[in-house]
Amino acid sequence: TLVCKPAPPRGKRVGIIRGGGGYSVLAADTCAREGLEAPEFTSQTQEALRAFIPPAGNSIRNPVDAEVAVRNADLFQRALELVAADPSIDLVIVSQHLDLLKQAGEDNLRRVGENLVRFARENPYGKPMAAILDSWGGDPVVQKERSRLLEELPRAGMPVYRNLLRASRAMAKLAEYTAFLLKAPAEA
């Protein structure tokens, strides 16, 4: 269920943050198949991302595909702020692998989750956001955090989806519906 707590999207341009591994092409292609656009971030956003994301093996154009930024609570928060603030973006999809976050420490896992909930609740840029929370399923600490996030994120205004296809489909439908409402003739 996609609940649009913030203002409806202005368009179908999506900013994507994923955790490395070369998923950027897959993410952009999946979003495009569902009717979304993944435009390059503005040069200012790319420059700001480049300040803490090394160029080798990473992408900062859109999607952000940078393990270093996604696995560190502070850098992830900064990347999320920059992507959401970018004026060429209408919607945001965040994909996190919780087991990989925990590899950087339980505190890191907890902080990323808390930051994501807080950002969704405050949503300073008023853009619809969706999350994907991957997990291998065997770690009780990760499962406890995942359960908490599955409950808290939707209440904060950020629905959680099983995979990128479902998230991009929901966001595309939201953008289509918003465009339909804006084109509908006003009733007298």
PDB file of C-alpha atoms in Angstrom:
ATOM      1  CA  THR A   1       0.000   0.000   0.000  1.00  0.00           C
ATOM      2  CA  LEU A   2       1.381   3.353  -1.005  1.00  0.00           C
ATOM      3  CA  VAL A   3       0.186   6.137   1.242  1.00  0.00           C
ATOM      4  CA  CYS A   4       1.166   9.575   0.069  1.00  0.00           C
ATOM      5  CA  LYS A   5       1.825  11.418   3.308  1.00  0.00           C
ATOM      6  CA  PRO A   6       3.759  14.229   1.627  1.00  0.00           C
ATOM      7  CA  ALA A   7       2.534  16.193  -1.353  1.00  0.00           C
ATOM      8  CA  PRO A   8       1.886  14.143  -4.500  1.00  0.00           C
ATOM      9  CA  PRO A   9       4.851  13.839  -6.855  1.00  0.00           C
ATOM     10  CA  ARG A  10       5.391  16.591  -9.436  1.00  0.00           C
ATOM     11  CA  GLY A  11       6.348  13.997 -12.025  1.00  0.00           C
ATOM     12  CA  LYS A  12       7.827  10.552 -12.563  1.00  0.00           C
ATOM     13  CA  ARG A  13      11.538  11.279 -12.047  1.00  0.00           C
ATOM     14  CA  VAL A  14      12.913   8.902  -9.443  1.00  0.00           C
ATOM     15  CA  GLY A  15      16.106   9.078  -7.413  1.00  0.00           C
ATOM     16  CA  ILE A  16      17.433   5.691  -6.363  1.00  0.00           C
ATOM     17  CA  ILE A  17      19.864   4.816  -3.587  1.00  0.00           C
ATOM     18  CA  ARG A  18      21.178   1.235  -3.592  1.00  0.00           C
ATOM     19  CA  GLY A  19      23.982  -0.519  -1.846  1.00  0.00           C
ATOM     20  CA  GLY A  20      26.668  -1.273  -4.348  1.00  0.00           C
ATOM     21  CA  GLY A  21      27.205  -4.445  -6.295  1.00  0.00           C
ATOM     22  CA  GLY A  22      26.507  -2.917  -9.691  1.00  0.00           C
ATOM     23  CA  TYR A  23      22.747  -2.747  -9.285  1.00  0.00           C
ATOM     24  CA  SER A  24      22.458   0.711 -10.781  1.00  0.00           C
ATOM     25  CA  VAL A  25      21.759  -0.471 -14.344  1.00  0.00           C
ATOM     26  CA  LEU A  26      19.211  -3.019 -13.109  1.00  0.00           C
ATOM     27  CA  ALA A  27      17.526  -0.381 -10.938  1.00  0.00           C
ATOM     28  CA  ALA A  28      17.305   2.193 -13.725  1.00  0.00           C
ATOM     29  CA  ASP A  29      16.030  -0.403 -16.215  1.00  0.00           C
ATOM     30  CA  THR A  30      13.393  -1.717 -13.795  1.00  0.00           C
ATOM     31  CA  CYS A  31      12.131   1.786 -13.074  1.00  0.00           C
ATOM     32  CA  ALA A  32      12.053   2.627 -16.792  1.00  0.00           C
ATOM     33  CA  ARG A  33      10.022  -0.517 -17.582  1.00  0.00           C
ATOM     34  CA  GLU A  34       7.458   0.638 -15.035  1.00  0.00           C
ATOM     35  CA  GLY A  35       7.223   4.114 -16.560  1.00  0.00           C
ATOM     36  CA  LEU A  36       9.561   6.064 -14.292  1.00  0.00           C
ATOM     37  CA  GLU A  37      12.545   8.125 -15.373  1.00  0.00           C
ATOM     38  CA  ALA A  38      15.912   8.042 -13.613  1.00  0.00           C
ATOM     39  CA  PRO A  39      17.491  11.316 -14.725  1.00  0.00           C
ATOM     40  CA  GLU A  40      21.041  12.247 -13.839  1.00  0.00           C
ATOM     41  CA  PHE A  41      21.268  14.263 -10.670  1.00  0.00           C
ATOM     42  CA  THR A  42      22.177  17.915 -11.062  1.00  0.00           C
ATOM     43  CA  SER A  43      25.859  18.738 -11.259  1.00  0.00           C
ATOM     44  CA  GLN A  44      25.627  20.259  -7.766  1.00  0.00           C
ATOM     45  CA  THR A  45      24.232  17.021  -6.315  1.00  0.00           C
ATOM     46  CA  GLN A  46      26.857  14.931  -8.110  1.00  0.00           C
ATOM     47  CA  GLU A  47      29.616  17.205  -6.854  1.00  0.00           C
ATOM     48  CA  ALA A  48      28.325  16.951  -3.278  1.00  0.00           C
ATOM     49  CA  LEU A  49      28.081  13.140  -3.537  1.00  0.00           C
ATOM     50  CA  ARG A  50      31.575  12.965  -5.055  1.00  0.00           C
ATOM     51  CA  ALA A  51      32.926  14.664  -1.915  1.00  0.00           C
ATOM     52  CA  PHE A  52      32.391  11.448   0.083  1.00  0.00           C
ATOM     53  CA  ILE A  53      31.866   8.709  -2.514  1.00  0.00           C
ATOM     54  CA  PRO A  54      35.029   7.593  -4.311  1.00  0.00           C
ATOM     55  CA  PRO A  55      34.615   7.270  -8.102  1.00  0.00           C
ATOM     56  CA  ALA A  56      36.122   3.775  -8.448  1.00  0.00           C
ATOM     57  CA  GLY A  57      33.381   1.152  -8.586  1.00  0.00           C
ATOM     58  CA  ASN A  58      30.603   3.537  -7.592  1.00  0.00           C
ATOM     59  CA  SER A  59      27.872   5.527  -9.324  1.00  0.00           C
ATOM     60  CA  ILE A  60      26.708   8.991  -8.298  1.00  0.00           C
ATOM     61  CA  ARG A  61      24.714   9.993 -11.382  1.00  0.00           C
ATOM     62  CA  ASN A  62      21.456   8.190 -10.468  1.00  0.00           C
ATOM     63  CA  PRO A  63      21.131   5.699  -9.069  1.00  0.00           C
ATOM     64  CA  VAL A  64      23.542   6.197  -6.232  1.00  0.00           C
ATOM     65  CA  ASP A  65      25.239   2.803  -6.254  1.00  0.00           C
ATOM     66  CA  ALA A  66      27.904   3.102  -3.601  1.00  0.00           C
ATOM     67  CA  GLU A  67      28.482   0.563  -0.882  1.00  0.00           C
ATOM     68  CA  VAL A  68      30.658   2.983   1.091  1.00  0.00           C
ATOM     69  CA  ALA A  69      27.776   5.458   1.422  1.00  0.00           C
ATOM     70  CA  VAL A  70      25.004   2.947   2.030  1.00  0.00           C
ATOM     71  CA  ARG A  71      26.838   0.912   4.676  1.00  0.00           C
ATOM     72  CA  ASN A  72      27.765   3.911   6.830  1.00  0.00           C
ATOM     73  CA  ALA A  73      24.928   5.557   8.800  1.00  0.00           C
ATOM     74  CA  ASP A  74      26.264   9.109   8.488  1.00  0.00           C
ATOM     75  CA  LEU A  75      27.160   8.864   4.804  1.00  0.00           C
ATOM     76  CA  PHE A  76      23.853   7.176   3.990  1.00  0.00           C
ATOM     77  CA  GLN A  77      21.986  10.005   5.699  1.00  0.00           C
ATOM     78  CA  ARG A  78      23.938  12.574   3.695  1.00  0.00           C
ATOM     79  CA  ALA A  79      23.322  10.713   0.404  1.00  0.00           C
ATOM     80  CA  LEU A  80      19.594  10.483   1.177  1.00  0.00           C
ATOM     81  CA  GLU A  81      19.399  14.211   1.931  1.00  0.00           C
ATOM     82  CA  LEU A  82      21.209  15.106  -1.293  1.00  0.00           C
ATOM     83  CA  VAL A  83      19.094  12.834  -3.485  1.00  0.00           C
ATOM     84  CA  ALA A  84      15.810  14.001  -1.944  1.00  0.00           C
ATOM     85  CA  ALA A  85      16.846  17.656  -2.248  1.00  0.00           C
ATOM     86  CA  ASP A  86      17.780  17.377  -5.927  1.00  0.00           C
ATOM     87  CA  PRO A  87      15.328  19.488  -7.969  1.00  0.00           C
ATOM     88  CA  SER A  88      15.392  16.990 -10.848  1.00  0.00           C
ATOM     89  CA  ILE A  89      13.885  14.276  -8.609  1.00  0.00           C
ATOM     90  CA  ASP A  90      10.180  13.805  -7.795  1.00  0.00           C
ATOM     91  CA  LEU A  91      10.249  10.439  -5.974  1.00  0.00           C
ATOM     92  CA  VAL A  92      12.853   8.503  -3.979  1.00  0.00           C
ATOM     93  CA  ILE A  93      13.443   4.748  -3.684  1.00  0.00           C
ATOM     94  CA  VAL A  94      15.880   3.517  -1.038  1.00  0.00           C
ATOM     95  CA  SER A  95      17.162  -0.048  -1.019  1.00  0.00           C
ATOM     96  CA  GLN A  96      19.110  -1.320   1.983  1.00  0.00           C
ATOM     97  CA  HIS A  97      20.516  -4.761   2.753  1.00  0.00           C
ATOM     98  CA  LEU A  98      20.234  -5.005   6.505  1.00  0.00           C
ATOM     99  CA  ASP A  99      22.722  -7.852   6.919  1.00  0.00           C
ATOM    100  CA  LEU A 100      25.393  -5.798   5.177  1.00  0.00           C
ATOM    101  CA  LEU A 101      24.620  -2.851   7.443  1.00  0.00           C
ATOM    102  CA  LYS A 102      25.097  -5.071  10.478  1.00  0.00           C
ATOM    103  CA  GLN A 103      28.511  -6.160   9.194  1.00  0.00           C
ATOM    104  CA  ALA A 104      29.582  -2.589   9.945  1.00  0.00           C
ATOM    105  CA  GLY A 105      28.210  -3.021  13.481  1.00  0.00           C
ATOM    106  CA  GLU A 106      24.895  -3.343  15.279  1.00  0.00           C
ATOM    107  CA  ASP A 107      25.008   0.344  16.144  1.00  0.00           C
ATOM    108  CA  ASN A 108      25.337   1.179  12.437  1.00  0.00           C
ATOM    109  CA  LEU A 109      22.319  -0.996  11.618  1.00  0.00           C
ATOM    110  CA  ARG A 110      20.240   0.704  14.310  1.00  0.00           C
ATOM    111  CA  ARG A 111      21.364   4.219  13.334  1.00  0.00           C
ATOM    112  CA  VAL A 112      20.592   3.738   9.645  1.00  0.00           C
ATOM    113  CA  GLY A 113      17.114   2.539  10.595  1.00  0.00           C
ATOM    114  CA  GLU A 114      16.525   5.416  12.990  1.00  0.00           C
ATOM    115  CA  ASN A 115      17.779   7.945  10.439  1.00  0.00           C
ATOM    116  CA  LEU A 116      15.523   6.512   7.751  1.00  0.00           C
ATOM    117  CA  VAL A 117      12.436   6.629   9.990  1.00  0.00           C
ATOM    118  CA  ARG A 118      13.221  10.183  11.081  1.00  0.00           C
ATOM    119  CA  PHE A 119      13.806  11.333   7.506  1.00  0.00           C
ATOM    120  CA  ALA A 120      10.540   9.704   6.362  1.00  0.00           C
ATOM    121  CA  ARG A 121       8.619  11.323   9.212  1.00  0.00           C
ATOM    122  CA  GLU A 122      10.049  14.802   8.633  1.00  0.00           C
ATOM    123  CA  ASN A 123      10.318  14.484   4.832  1.00  0.00           C
ATOM    124  CA  PRO A 124      11.815  17.958   4.464  1.00  0.00           C
ATOM    125  CA  TYR A 125      11.462  17.946   0.664  1.00  0.00           C
ATOM    126  CA  GLY A 126       7.909  16.609   0.545  1.00  0.00           C
ATOM    127  CA  LYS A 127       8.692  13.871  -1.948  1.00  0.00           C
ATOM    128  CA  PRO A 128       7.084  10.414  -1.856  1.00  0.00           C
ATOM    129  CA  MET A 129       9.592   7.764  -0.781  1.00  0.00           C
ATOM    130  CA  ALA A 130       9.608   3.975  -0.765  1.00  0.00           C
ATOM    131  CA  ALA A 131      11.963   1.490   0.859  1.00  0.00           C
ATOM    132  CA  ILE A 132      13.210  -2.006   0.118  1.00  0.00           C
ATOM    133  CA  LEU A 133      14.723  -3.858   3.089  1.00  0.00           C
ATOM    134  CA  ASP A 134      16.669  -6.923   2.002  1.00  0.00           C
ATOM    135  CA  SER A 135      17.867  -9.594   4.412  1.00  0.00           C
ATOM    136  CA  TRP A 136      19.211 -13.114   4.277  1.00  0.00           C
ATOM    137  CA  GLY A 137      16.933 -13.927   7.192  1.00  0.00           C
ATOM    138  CA  GLY A 138      19.220 -15.782   9.582  1.00  0.00           C
ATOM    139  CA  ASP A 139      20.403 -13.127  12.014  1.00  0.00           C
ATOM    140  CA  PRO A 140      18.055 -12.435  14.949  1.00  0.00           C
ATOM    141  CA  VAL A 141      19.414  -8.908  15.455  1.00  0.00           C
ATOM    142  CA  VAL A 142      18.773  -8.076  11.798  1.00  0.00           C
ATOM    143  CA  GLN A 143      15.304  -9.627  11.907  1.00  0.00           C
ATOM    144  CA  LYS A 144      14.381  -7.630  14.994  1.00  0.00           C
ATOM    145  CA  GLU A 145      15.470  -4.389  13.288  1.00  0.00           C
ATOM    146  CA  ARG A 146      13.702  -5.372  10.067  1.00  0.00           C
ATOM    147  CA  SER A 147      10.465  -6.041  11.983  1.00  0.00           C
ATOM    148  CA  ARG A 148      10.741  -2.667  13.678  1.00  0.00           C
ATOM    149  CA  LEU A 149      11.311  -0.901  10.357  1.00  0.00           C
ATOM    150  CA  LEU A 150       8.467  -2.767   8.650  1.00  0.00           C
ATOM    151  CA  GLU A 151       6.202  -1.286  11.310  1.00  0.00           C
ATOM    152  CA  GLU A 152       7.679   2.196  11.757  1.00  0.00           C
ATOM    153  CA  LEU A 153       8.517   3.232   8.195  1.00  0.00           C
ATOM    154  CA  PRO A 154       4.945   3.005   6.817  1.00  0.00           C
ATOM    155  CA  ARG A 155       3.649   4.910   9.845  1.00  0.00           C
ATOM    156  CA  ALA A 156       6.252   7.588   9.105  1.00  0.00           C
ATOM    157  CA  GLY A 157       5.050   7.829   5.496  1.00  0.00           C
ATOM    158  CA  MET A 158       7.481   5.491   3.730  1.00  0.00           C
ATOM    159  CA  PRO A 159       5.982   2.208   2.525  1.00  0.00           C
ATOM    160  CA  VAL A 160       8.251  -0.833   2.373  1.00  0.00           C
ATOM    161  CA  TYR A 161       8.246  -3.207  -0.593  1.00  0.00           C
ATOM    162  CA  ARG A 162       9.692  -6.692  -1.094  1.00  0.00           C
ATOM    163  CA  ASN A 163      11.723  -5.761  -4.131  1.00  0.00           C
ATOM    164  CA  LEU A 164      12.595  -3.043  -6.611  1.00  0.00           C
ATOM    165  CA  LEU A 165       9.947  -4.130  -9.100  1.00  0.00           C
ATOM    166  CA  ARG A 166       7.139  -3.707  -6.588  1.00  0.00           C
ATOM    167  CA  ALA A 167       8.491  -0.401  -5.294  1.00  0.00           C
ATOM    168  CA  SER A 168       8.980   1.064  -8.780  1.00  0.00           C
ATOM    169  CA  ARG A 169       5.546  -0.156  -9.897  1.00  0.00           C
ATOM    170  CA  ALA A 170       3.855   1.479  -6.903  1.00  0.00           C
ATOM    171  CA  MET A 171       5.739   4.739  -7.397  1.00  0.00           C
ATOM    172  CA  ALA A 172       4.913   4.746 -11.117  1.00  0.00           C
ATOM    173  CA  LYS A 173       1.217   4.204 -10.367  1.00  0.00           C
ATOM    174  CA  LEU A 174       1.307   7.067  -7.879  1.00  0.00           C
ATOM    175  CA  ALA A 175       2.886   9.353 -10.489  1.00  0.00           C
ATOM    176  CA  GLU A 176       0.324   8.251 -13.116  1.00  0.00           C
ATOM    177  CA  TYR A 177      -2.581   8.819 -10.758  1.00  0.00           C
ATOM    178  CA  THR A 178      -1.302  12.260  -9.794  1.00  0.00           C
ATOM    179  CA  ALA A 179      -0.935  13.197 -13.481  1.00  0.00           C
ATOM    180  CA  PHE A 180      -4.484  11.928 -14.126  1.00  0.00           C
ATOM    181  CA  LEU A 181      -5.888  14.043 -11.298  1.00  0.00           C
ATOM    182  CA  LEU A 182      -4.092  17.136 -12.571  1.00  0.00           C
ATOM    183  CA  LYS A 183      -5.497  16.615 -16.082  1.00  0.00           C
ATOM    184  CA  ALA A 184      -9.056  15.855 -14.919  1.00  0.00           C
ATOM    185  CA  PRO A 185     -11.469  18.675 -15.745  1.00  0.00           C
ATOM    186  CA  ALA A 186     -12.604  20.649 -12.749  1.00  0.00           C
ATOM    187  CA  GLU A 187     -16.214  19.959 -11.841  1.00  0.00           C
ATOM    188  CA  ALA A 188     -18.451  22.991 -11.784  1.00  0.00           C
TER     189      ALA A 188
END
